[in-house]
XYZ file of N, CA, C and O in Angstrom:
764
model
N 90.142 113.847 96.010
C 90.723 113.345 97.247
C 90.457 114.382 98.342
O 90.812 115.534 98.203
N 89.805 113.952 99.382
C 89.482 114.855 100.501
C 90.745 115.187 101.294
O 91.651 114.371 101.421
N 90.803 116.419 101.799
C 91.978 116.853 102.570
C 92.092 116.029 103.850
O 91.119 115.827 104.562
N 93.286 115.558 104.109
C 93.563 114.747 105.292
C 94.501 115.516 106.211
O 95.149 116.468 105.805
N 94.578 115.063 107.449
C 95.399 115.753 108.438
C 96.856 115.303 108.428
O 97.718 115.962 108.989
N 97.126 114.162 107.784
C 98.484 113.617 107.790
C 98.841 113.047 106.424
O 97.980 112.567 105.703
N 100.134 113.096 106.128
C 100.689 112.371 104.998
C 101.520 111.236 105.577
O 102.274 111.439 106.527
N 101.370 110.050 105.024
C 102.186 108.916 105.423
C 103.066 108.557 104.236
O 102.595 108.026 103.236
N 104.335 108.903 104.348
C 105.296 108.636 103.278
C 105.849 107.236 103.501
O 106.419 106.943 104.552
N 105.657 106.380 102.498
C 106.108 104.992 102.594
C 107.109 104.705 101.495
O 106.926 105.107 100.346
N 108.168 103.989 101.864
C 109.106 103.474 100.882
C 109.351 102.013 101.206
O 109.540 101.648 102.371
N 109.339 101.191 100.176
C 109.502 99.750 100.319
C 110.775 99.291 99.649
O 111.208 99.874 98.650
N 111.326 98.222 100.165
C 112.372 97.483 99.466
C 111.805 96.091 99.253
O 111.010 95.603 100.059
N 112.195 95.476 98.142
C 111.642 94.167 97.794
C 112.717 93.259 97.232
O 113.787 93.719 96.817
N 112.418 91.979 97.204
C 113.333 91.012 96.618
C 113.608 91.398 95.171
O 112.732 91.916 94.474
N 114.846 91.177 94.741
C 115.232 91.547 93.385
C 116.478 90.776 92.993
O 117.137 90.171 93.833
N 116.776 90.797 91.703
C 118.009 90.201 91.217
C 118.507 91.010 90.029
O 117.767 91.807 89.454
N 119.742 90.814 89.674
C 120.359 91.610 88.607
C 119.793 91.279 87.236
O 119.733 92.140 86.364
N 119.361 90.053 87.033
C 118.910 89.608 85.711
C 117.397 89.594 85.560
O 116.894 89.092 84.562
N 116.687 90.095 86.548
C 115.212 90.126 86.535
C 114.623 88.723 86.346
O 113.617 88.551 85.654
N 115.251 87.730 86.964
C 114.715 86.366 86.913
C 113.508 86.224 87.823
O 112.689 85.344 87.626
N 113.429 87.083 88.839
C 112.242 87.092 89.694
C 111.227 88.006 89.014
O 111.445 89.213 88.929
N 110.142 87.450 88.489
C 109.139 88.293 87.820
C 108.540 89.311 88.797
O 108.413 89.043 89.992
N 108.185 90.473 88.288
C 107.621 91.553 89.120
C 106.472 91.035 89.984
O 106.339 91.405 91.139
N 105.625 90.171 89.442
C 104.488 89.643 90.204
C 104.922 88.775 91.381
O 104.134 88.516 92.271
N 106.169 88.305 91.373
C 106.647 87.440 92.451
C 107.546 88.155 93.453
O 107.951 87.554 94.442
N 107.883 89.410 93.199
C 108.732 90.110 94.159
C 107.982 90.289 95.469
O 106.753 90.397 95.485
N 108.726 90.302 96.549
C 108.126 90.406 97.885
C 108.797 91.513 98.674
O 110.013 91.695 98.594
N 108.013 92.205 99.454
C 108.532 93.273 100.301
C 109.468 92.683 101.349
O 109.138 91.683 101.985
N 110.628 93.344 101.519
C 111.563 92.925 102.571
C 111.821 94.042 103.584
O 112.448 93.802 104.612
N 111.345 95.254 103.301
C 111.423 96.337 104.282
C 110.304 97.331 104.017
O 110.019 97.664 102.873
N 109.690 97.782 105.098
C 108.708 98.865 105.049
C 109.266 100.005 105.890
O 109.577 99.821 107.059
N 109.400 101.163 105.273
C 109.798 102.374 105.985
C 108.683 103.391 105.828
O 108.161 103.566 104.726
N 108.277 104.027 106.903
C 107.175 104.991 106.849
C 107.468 106.177 107.763
O 107.978 106.005 108.869
N 107.124 107.361 107.276
C 107.276 108.592 108.050
C 105.938 109.314 108.028
O 105.381 109.569 106.959
N 105.425 109.633 109.193
C 104.165 110.351 109.335
C 104.455 111.846 109.376
O 105.313 112.293 110.130
N 103.765 112.609 108.531
C 103.982 114.055 108.456
C 102.673 114.789 108.675
O 101.640 114.406 108.115
N 102.725 115.840 109.447
C 101.581 116.713 109.663
C 101.271 117.426 108.344
O 102.158 118.013 107.732
N 100.017 117.391 107.902
C 99.658 117.965 106.605
C 99.724 119.490 106.593
O 99.982 120.087 105.548
N 99.530 120.110 107.728
C 99.553 121.576 107.770
C 100.983 122.112 107.726
O 101.316 122.965 106.914
N 101.829 121.607 108.606
C 103.198 122.114 108.709
C 104.194 121.316 107.885
O 105.327 121.737 107.708
N 103.781 120.156 107.426
C 104.640 119.220 106.696
C 105.846 118.785 107.514
O 106.882 118.407 106.977
N 105.701 118.851 108.826
C 106.770 118.439 109.737
C 106.799 116.919 109.842
O 105.754 116.273 109.956
N 108.012 116.373 109.808
C 108.165 114.932 109.988
C 107.910 114.593 111.446
O 108.359 115.278 112.346
N 107.203 113.491 111.633
C 106.881 113.050 112.980
C 107.336 111.623 113.209
O 108.472 111.260 112.905
N 106.434 110.818 113.710
C 106.742 109.433 114.064
C 107.174 108.626 112.843
O 106.770 108.913 111.718
N 107.991 107.620 113.111
C 108.500 106.750 112.055
C 108.213 105.300 112.379
O 108.180 104.912 113.550
N 108.027 104.520 111.320
C 107.807 103.077 111.439
C 108.772 102.384 110.494
O 108.930 102.798 109.344
N 109.415 101.329 110.986
C 110.303 100.542 110.135
C 110.228 99.095 110.565
O 110.216 98.788 111.756
N 110.148 98.212 109.594
C 110.256 96.783 109.869
C 110.822 96.086 108.647
O 110.559 96.487 107.512
N 111.627 95.080 108.909
C 112.015 94.170 107.837
C 110.875 93.177 107.685
O 110.054 93.012 108.590
N 110.827 92.507 106.558
C 109.758 91.553 106.268
C 110.398 90.288 105.705
O 111.272 90.366 104.835
N 109.933 89.151 106.204
C 110.478 87.866 105.746
C 109.767 87.424 104.466
O 108.565 87.206 104.475
N 110.504 87.286 103.368
C 109.875 86.824 102.131
C 109.614 85.320 102.203
O 110.384 84.574 102.806
N 108.526 84.885 101.592
C 108.150 83.475 101.635
C 108.361 82.775 100.293
O 108.799 81.637 100.248
N 108.033 83.437 99.201
C 108.126 82.820 97.873
C 109.591 82.666 97.441
O 109.974 81.654 96.872
N 110.383 83.683 97.668
C 111.820 83.671 97.358
C 112.560 84.053 98.646
O 112.998 85.185 98.797
N 112.670 83.104 99.586
C 113.198 83.447 100.917
C 114.685 83.790 100.957
O 115.113 84.462 101.886
N 115.454 83.354 99.968
C 116.888 83.662 99.955
C 117.121 84.932 99.148
O 116.771 85.003 97.967
N 117.709 85.930 99.785
C 118.036 87.162 99.082
C 119.186 86.910 98.117
O 120.120 86.161 98.438
N 119.124 87.537 96.974
C 120.234 87.433 96.030
C 121.368 88.333 96.508
O 121.150 89.290 97.261
N 122.571 88.035 96.041
C 123.724 88.890 96.372
C 123.463 90.310 95.867
O 123.798 91.288 96.544
N 122.826 90.429 94.698
C 122.493 91.738 94.134
C 121.566 92.517 95.073
O 121.789 93.703 95.334
N 120.550 91.849 95.594
C 119.585 92.495 96.487
C 120.269 92.984 97.760
O 120.054 94.114 98.199
N 121.110 92.150 98.346
C 121.829 92.538 99.566
C 122.782 93.690 99.293
O 122.858 94.638 100.078
N 123.468 93.644 98.162
C 124.393 94.731 97.828
C 123.631 96.037 97.588
O 124.053 97.100 98.043
N 122.506 95.956 96.890
C 121.724 97.154 96.579
C 121.121 97.780 97.836
O 121.190 98.984 98.037
N 120.541 96.964 98.690
C 119.764 97.473 99.819
C 120.526 97.501 101.143
O 120.085 98.174 102.075
N 121.587 96.753 101.250
C 122.336 96.496 102.493
C 121.527 95.667 103.488
O 121.948 95.489 104.631
N 120.385 95.150 103.081
C 119.567 94.291 103.950
C 120.143 92.887 103.884
O 120.371 92.343 102.807
N 120.365 92.302 105.055
C 121.018 90.998 105.106
C 120.003 89.868 105.221
O 118.850 90.068 105.619
N 120.491 88.671 104.914
C 119.655 87.475 105.044
C 119.220 87.286 106.497
O 118.075 86.957 106.770
N 120.110 87.537 107.423
C 119.773 87.394 108.848
C 118.652 88.355 109.254
O 117.775 87.993 110.050
N 118.663 89.566 108.710
C 117.613 90.537 109.051
C 116.249 90.067 108.573
O 115.258 90.194 109.301
N 116.159 89.526 107.371
C 114.849 89.072 106.892
C 114.460 87.727 107.503
O 113.279 87.475 107.724
N 115.437 86.882 107.787
C 115.126 85.590 108.410
C 114.470 85.764 109.773
O 113.615 84.965 110.163
N 114.864 86.798 110.496
C 114.298 87.009 111.838
C 113.122 87.996 111.827
O 112.608 88.358 112.884
N 112.691 88.414 110.645
C 111.620 89.408 110.515
C 110.251 88.734 110.461
O 110.133 87.554 110.146
N 109.195 89.507 110.732
C 107.840 88.964 110.590
C 107.470 88.797 109.114
O 108.068 89.436 108.244
N 106.499 87.954 108.849
C 105.960 87.834 107.492
C 105.209 89.117 107.148
O 104.928 89.946 108.022
N 104.853 89.282 105.876
C 104.132 90.473 105.449
C 102.829 90.638 106.227
O 102.500 91.743 106.662
N 102.096 89.557 106.417
C 100.812 89.639 107.136
C 100.989 90.240 108.524
O 100.217 91.111 108.944
N 102.004 89.794 109.236
C 102.267 90.308 110.587
C 102.805 91.734 110.517
O 102.400 92.602 111.303
N 103.690 91.999 109.567
C 104.269 93.342 109.432
C 103.182 94.373 109.150
O 103.194 95.467 109.721
N 102.217 94.046 108.299
C 101.172 95.008 107.959
C 100.219 95.193 109.147
O 99.688 96.286 109.354
N 100.036 94.146 109.948
C 99.258 94.297 111.190
C 99.970 95.238 112.146
O 99.335 96.066 112.807
N 101.288 95.133 112.227
C 102.075 96.030 113.081
C 101.957 97.477 112.597
O 101.835 98.394 113.406
N 101.996 97.670 111.285
C 101.822 99.014 110.735
C 100.444 99.557 111.097
O 100.315 100.704 111.528
N 99.411 98.734 110.962
C 98.053 99.153 111.332
C 97.954 99.512 112.805
O 97.340 100.525 113.169
N 98.572 98.708 113.674
C 98.559 98.998 115.113
C 99.290 100.300 115.406
O 98.850 101.116 116.228
N 100.407 100.523 114.727
C 101.180 101.755 114.883
C 100.333 102.966 114.489
O 100.329 103.985 115.183
N 99.602 102.862 113.388
C 98.734 103.959 112.947
C 97.587 104.183 113.929
O 97.227 105.323 114.239
N 96.997 103.086 114.444
C 95.907 103.203 115.440
C 96.398 103.883 116.712
O 95.717 104.737 117.270
N 97.593 103.508 117.174
C 98.161 104.112 118.388
C 98.295 105.625 118.250
O 98.190 106.356 119.229
N 98.522 106.093 117.057
C 98.673 107.530 116.809
C 97.351 108.199 116.460
O 97.301 109.405 116.249
N 96.297 107.427 116.372
C 94.971 107.969 116.095
C 94.841 108.598 114.715
O 94.097 109.566 114.551
N 95.542 108.052 113.711
C 95.550 108.682 112.392
C 94.817 107.877 111.317
O 94.723 108.335 110.174
N 94.311 106.702 111.659
C 93.581 105.923 110.660
C 92.418 106.749 110.121
O 91.693 107.386 110.876
N 92.254 106.747 108.823
C 91.185 107.510 108.188
C 91.499 108.989 108.028
O 90.701 109.739 107.481
N 92.650 109.418 108.534
C 93.029 110.830 108.466
C 94.320 111.042 107.684
O 94.956 112.072 107.815
N 94.696 110.043 106.873
C 95.983 110.175 106.198
C 95.876 109.912 104.706
O 94.986 109.221 104.243
N 96.815 110.506 104.010
C 97.031 110.229 102.592
C 98.349 109.498 102.492
O 99.380 109.990 102.946
N 98.301 108.311 101.920
C 99.495 107.501 101.696
C 100.240 108.086 100.502
O 99.659 108.347 99.456
N 101.541 108.326 100.679
C 102.374 108.919 99.631
C 103.571 108.027 99.353
O 104.085 107.370 100.260
N 104.020 108.070 98.113
C 105.249 107.377 97.753
C 105.878 108.094 96.566
O 105.223 108.889 95.891
N 107.147 107.810 96.336
C 107.856 108.418 95.206
C 107.622 107.514 94.003
O 108.299 106.512 93.814
N 106.608 107.817 93.225
C 106.196 106.983 92.103
C 105.089 106.045 92.536
O 104.613 106.084 93.674
N 104.679 105.181 91.616
C 103.589 104.240 91.897
C 104.076 102.855 92.292
O 103.275 101.992 92.626
N 105.388 102.625 92.230
C 105.902 101.286 92.537
C 105.411 100.802 93.904
O 104.913 99.684 94.031
N 105.563 101.617 94.924
C 105.231 101.188 96.291
C 103.736 100.872 96.412
O 103.359 99.879 97.029
N 102.897 101.718 95.818
C 101.448 101.478 95.828
C 101.132 100.151 95.131
O 100.360 99.337 95.652
N 101.748 99.923 93.981
C 101.478 98.702 93.227
C 102.017 97.464 93.931
O 101.370 96.408 93.928
N 103.186 97.578 94.557
C 103.748 96.430 95.283
C 102.875 96.090 96.491
O 102.612 94.925 96.757
N 102.404 97.101 97.191
C 101.495 96.840 98.323
C 100.207 96.183 97.843
O 99.684 95.282 98.499
N 99.690 96.616 96.694
C 98.473 96.009 96.141
C 98.710 94.543 95.787
O 97.844 93.687 96.034
N 99.883 94.229 95.220
C 100.215 92.829 94.911
C 100.248 91.999 96.194
O 99.712 90.894 96.243
N 100.897 92.532 97.220
C 100.984 91.806 98.494
C 99.603 91.651 99.131
O 99.294 90.598 99.697
N 98.787 92.683 99.021
C 97.427 92.634 99.568
C 96.645 91.487 98.908
O 95.997 90.695 99.592
N 96.716 91.392 97.593
C 96.029 90.308 96.860
C 96.629 88.951 97.221
O 95.894 87.993 97.488
N 97.946 88.871 97.217
C 98.644 87.602 97.472
C 98.299 87.036 98.845
O 98.131 85.841 99.009
N 98.180 87.903 99.837
C 97.946 87.459 101.214
C 96.481 87.544 101.629
O 96.143 87.184 102.756
N 95.623 88.051 100.749
C 94.196 88.161 101.073
C 93.941 89.111 102.229
O 93.092 88.848 103.078
N 94.685 90.216 102.264
C 94.586 91.178 103.366
C 93.964 92.479 102.893
O 93.883 92.760 101.705
N 93.597 93.279 103.857
C 93.183 94.648 103.583
C 94.179 95.564 104.284
O 94.393 95.466 105.488
N 94.792 96.456 103.512
C 95.806 97.354 104.068
C 95.171 98.467 104.888
O 94.071 98.919 104.560
N 95.853 98.943 105.920
C 95.302 99.998 106.790
C 95.557 101.411 106.264
O 95.514 102.363 107.032
N 95.794 101.564 104.967
C 96.212 102.857 104.438
C 95.084 103.714 103.882
O 95.283 104.900 103.633
N 93.937 103.145 103.641
C 92.852 103.915 103.054
C 93.011 104.030 101.550
O 93.993 103.578 100.976
N 92.052 104.681 100.895
C 92.031 104.708 99.432
C 92.907 105.779 98.786
O 93.183 105.713 97.596
N 93.328 106.783 99.542
C 94.025 107.921 98.942
C 95.523 107.665 98.808
O 96.193 107.320 99.776
N 96.033 107.852 97.589
C 97.458 107.742 97.333
C 97.902 108.963 96.545
O 97.230 109.389 95.608
N 99.040 109.512 96.928
C 99.630 110.647 96.231
C 100.997 110.243 95.711
O 101.880 109.869 96.486
N 101.162 110.313 94.392
C 102.433 110.017 93.747
C 103.271 111.294 93.828
O 103.048 112.247 93.088
N 104.209 111.326 94.757
C 105.004 112.529 94.989
C 105.992 112.810 93.861
O 106.341 113.962 93.626
N 106.418 111.790 93.156
C 107.315 112.006 92.011
C 106.590 112.820 90.941
O 107.126 113.809 90.438
N 105.368 112.423 90.610
C 104.584 113.175 89.620
C 104.280 114.580 90.113
O 104.382 115.547 89.359
N 103.902 114.699 91.376
C 103.577 116.020 91.937
C 104.805 116.927 91.900
O 104.712 118.108 91.549
N 105.966 116.389 92.258
C 107.201 117.173 92.245
C 107.513 117.643 90.827
O 107.831 118.814 90.612
N 107.440 116.739 89.876
C 107.752 117.093 88.481
C 106.767 118.137 87.951
O 107.164 119.078 87.256
N 105.512 117.988 88.274
C 104.496 118.957 87.855
C 104.790 120.332 88.444
O 104.753 121.339 87.756
N 105.098 120.382 89.728
C 105.356 121.658 90.411
C 106.662 122.297 89.965
O 106.762 123.514 89.902
N 107.664 121.469 89.674
C 108.968 122.018 89.305
C 109.061 122.318 87.814
O 110.028 122.929 87.369
N 108.059 121.885 87.051
C 108.077 122.110 85.613
C 109.038 121.192 84.883
O 109.349 121.396 83.721
N 109.500 120.164 85.563
C 110.438 119.217 84.961
C 109.637 118.126 84.268
O 108.733 117.549 84.855
N 109.968 117.841 83.026
C 109.236 116.803 82.317
C 109.867 115.423 82.472
O 109.340 114.436 81.994
N 111.010 115.339 83.187
C 111.644 114.048 83.443
C 111.159 113.524 84.787
O 110.850 114.292 85.683
N 111.139 112.223 84.906
C 110.814 111.599 86.178
C 112.107 111.493 86.980
O 112.960 110.669 86.680
N 112.271 112.373 87.936
C 113.496 112.404 88.736
C 113.461 111.361 89.833
O 112.429 111.126 90.452
N 114.624 110.786 90.111
C 114.758 109.939 91.272
C 114.809 110.811 92.518
O 114.976 112.032 92.433
N 114.680 110.205 93.665
C 114.699 110.956 94.921
C 115.981 111.765 95.075
O 115.943 112.943 95.416
N 117.123 111.135 94.814
C 118.407 111.835 94.942
C 118.497 113.031 94.014
O 118.967 114.107 94.409
N 118.033 112.864 92.773
C 118.045 113.977 91.814
C 117.135 115.106 92.290
O 117.486 116.279 92.178
N 115.966 114.759 92.796
C 115.024 115.780 93.279
C 115.601 116.527 94.474
O 115.478 117.750 94.571
N 116.237 115.801 95.395
C 116.855 116.456 96.549
C 117.913 117.456 96.094
O 117.943 118.596 96.562
N 118.772 117.037 95.169
C 119.808 117.943 94.655
C 119.175 119.148 93.960
O 119.657 120.267 94.089
N 118.105 118.914 93.257
C 117.417 119.994 92.529
C 116.974 121.109 93.468
O 116.964 122.267 93.096
N 116.572 120.749 94.688
C 116.100 121.759 95.644
C 117.177 122.157 96.650
O 116.902 122.861 97.617
N 118.397 121.688 96.426
C 119.507 122.098 97.280
C 119.667 121.296 98.555
O 120.311 121.760 99.500
N 119.130 120.083 98.596
C 119.266 119.229 99.775
C 120.171 118.046 99.452
O 120.244 117.615 98.305
N 120.827 117.540 100.478
C 121.648 116.338 100.329
C 120.855 115.131 100.800
O 120.119 115.211 101.778
N 121.070 114.028 100.127
C 120.459 112.772 100.547
C 121.066 112.360 101.889
O 122.267 112.504 102.090
N 120.239 111.869 102.768
C 120.694 111.419 104.085
C 120.460 109.919 104.214
O 119.477 109.396 103.703
N 121.346 109.248 104.925
C 121.176 107.824 105.151
C 121.689 106.987 103.995
O 122.510 107.436 103.195
N 121.167 105.782 103.890
C 121.591 104.809 102.893
C 120.526 104.685 101.813
O 119.359 104.403 102.122
N 120.929 104.885 100.559
C 119.992 104.738 99.444
C 119.504 103.289 99.371
O 120.233 102.359 99.702
N 118.275 103.126 98.960
C 117.632 101.812 98.829
C 117.453 101.123 100.178
O 117.483 99.894 100.263
N 117.268 101.918 101.202
C 116.814 101.425 102.498
C 115.494 102.127 102.749
O 115.404 103.360 102.674
N 114.469 101.354 103.019
C 113.118 101.880 103.129
C 112.975 103.071 104.062
O 112.416 104.098 103.681
N 113.489 102.972 105.271
C 113.285 104.060 106.228
C 114.074 105.302 105.822
O 113.560 106.425 105.922
N 115.294 105.135 105.330
C 116.084 106.296 104.913
C 115.467 106.964 103.687
O 115.409 108.194 103.611
N 115.006 106.164 102.732
C 114.351 106.737 101.556
C 113.057 107.444 101.939
O 112.756 108.523 101.426
N 112.287 106.867 102.858
C 111.041 107.513 103.307
C 111.349 108.864 103.965
O 110.637 109.848 103.735
N 112.400 108.920 104.755
C 112.791 110.192 105.384
C 113.152 111.239 104.330
O 112.754 112.396 104.428
N 113.918 110.833 103.327
C 114.312 111.769 102.274
C 113.116 112.220 101.449
O 113.008 113.389 101.095
N 112.220 111.309 101.149
C 111.013 111.668 100.396
C 110.167 112.644 101.207
O 109.644 113.625 100.670
N 110.055 112.408 102.505
C 109.285 113.318 103.366
C 109.884 114.725 103.344
O 109.154 115.722 103.414
N 111.190 114.830 103.204
C 111.842 116.145 103.124
C 111.449 116.881 101.843
O 111.549 118.104 101.770
N 111.009 116.147 100.817
C 110.604 116.750 99.542
C 109.138 117.175 99.507
O 108.701 117.800 98.546
N 108.379 116.840 100.537
C 106.946 117.189 100.564
C 106.666 118.659 100.264
O 105.777 118.954 99.456
N 107.367 119.614 100.873
C 107.042 121.025 100.591
C 107.148 121.385 99.112
O 106.338 122.165 98.605
N 108.109 120.803 98.415
C 108.272 121.103 96.989
C 107.221 120.362 96.158
O 106.648 120.931 95.244
N 106.964 119.108 96.497
C 105.982 118.321 95.746
C 104.584 118.901 95.887
O 103.776 118.808 94.961
N 104.298 119.520 97.023
C 102.966 120.072 97.269
C 102.867 121.558 96.916
O 101.843 122.188 97.147
N 103.953 122.113 96.380
C 103.926 123.498 95.949
C 104.019 124.524 97.063
O 103.649 125.671 96.908
N 104.574 124.111 98.203
C 104.727 125.038 99.322
C 106.137 125.570 99.461
O 106.448 126.304 100.386
N 107.003 125.163 98.549
C 108.375 125.665 98.487
C 108.742 125.722 97.011
O 108.162 125.023 96.195
N 109.699 126.537 96.696
C 110.113 126.669 95.293
C 111.381 125.850 95.051
O 112.277 125.836 95.875
N 111.430 125.221 93.890
C 112.617 124.458 93.514
C 113.765 125.416 93.225
O 113.558 126.515 92.711
N 114.953 124.999 93.596
C 116.141 125.808 93.327
C 116.401 125.831 91.828
O 116.167 124.855 91.137
N 116.876 126.947 91.299
C 117.183 126.989 89.861
C 118.369 126.089 89.529
O 119.215 125.838 90.383
N 118.439 125.644 88.269
C 119.561 124.791 87.840
C 120.842 125.584 87.809
O 120.890 126.732 87.597
């Protein structure tokens, strides 16, 4: 992977239910949260957030709303995935970062969900080919053999989680705060 000038930390929320009646292949993104970080200083910069209107399963389950705090009204008035991803591309173009970023997420879920949506909608995402799994990088750097959640990783390095868990933009902000540790530019706090 060639060195890029920016990291784009993305966190997604998607349709879900308590009993997993919605198969993984049918889940749909309902929020995109993204934080652009300078690769040299790892400073958080511009942010992008949008809700997304699901089409296959348009009614959110009570479980999904309780987990994410995203309401039916928020997704009903949101753009479809096709429009939301165009907005993300325009946002990246406005900042002049297309082709200069590495897309990052905490684990592979977000990368895989975006790939499913890309296939489902016949689109090409504006993120480029490079993806960095920050959960794996963090565990490798910290010497931890467990796959830590974002909250656990934050506590491990002495940081508190900020915002609302399972909200795309808040999770993206928290993940961006972990970049120095995941990239080996800061040391994890001892247990």
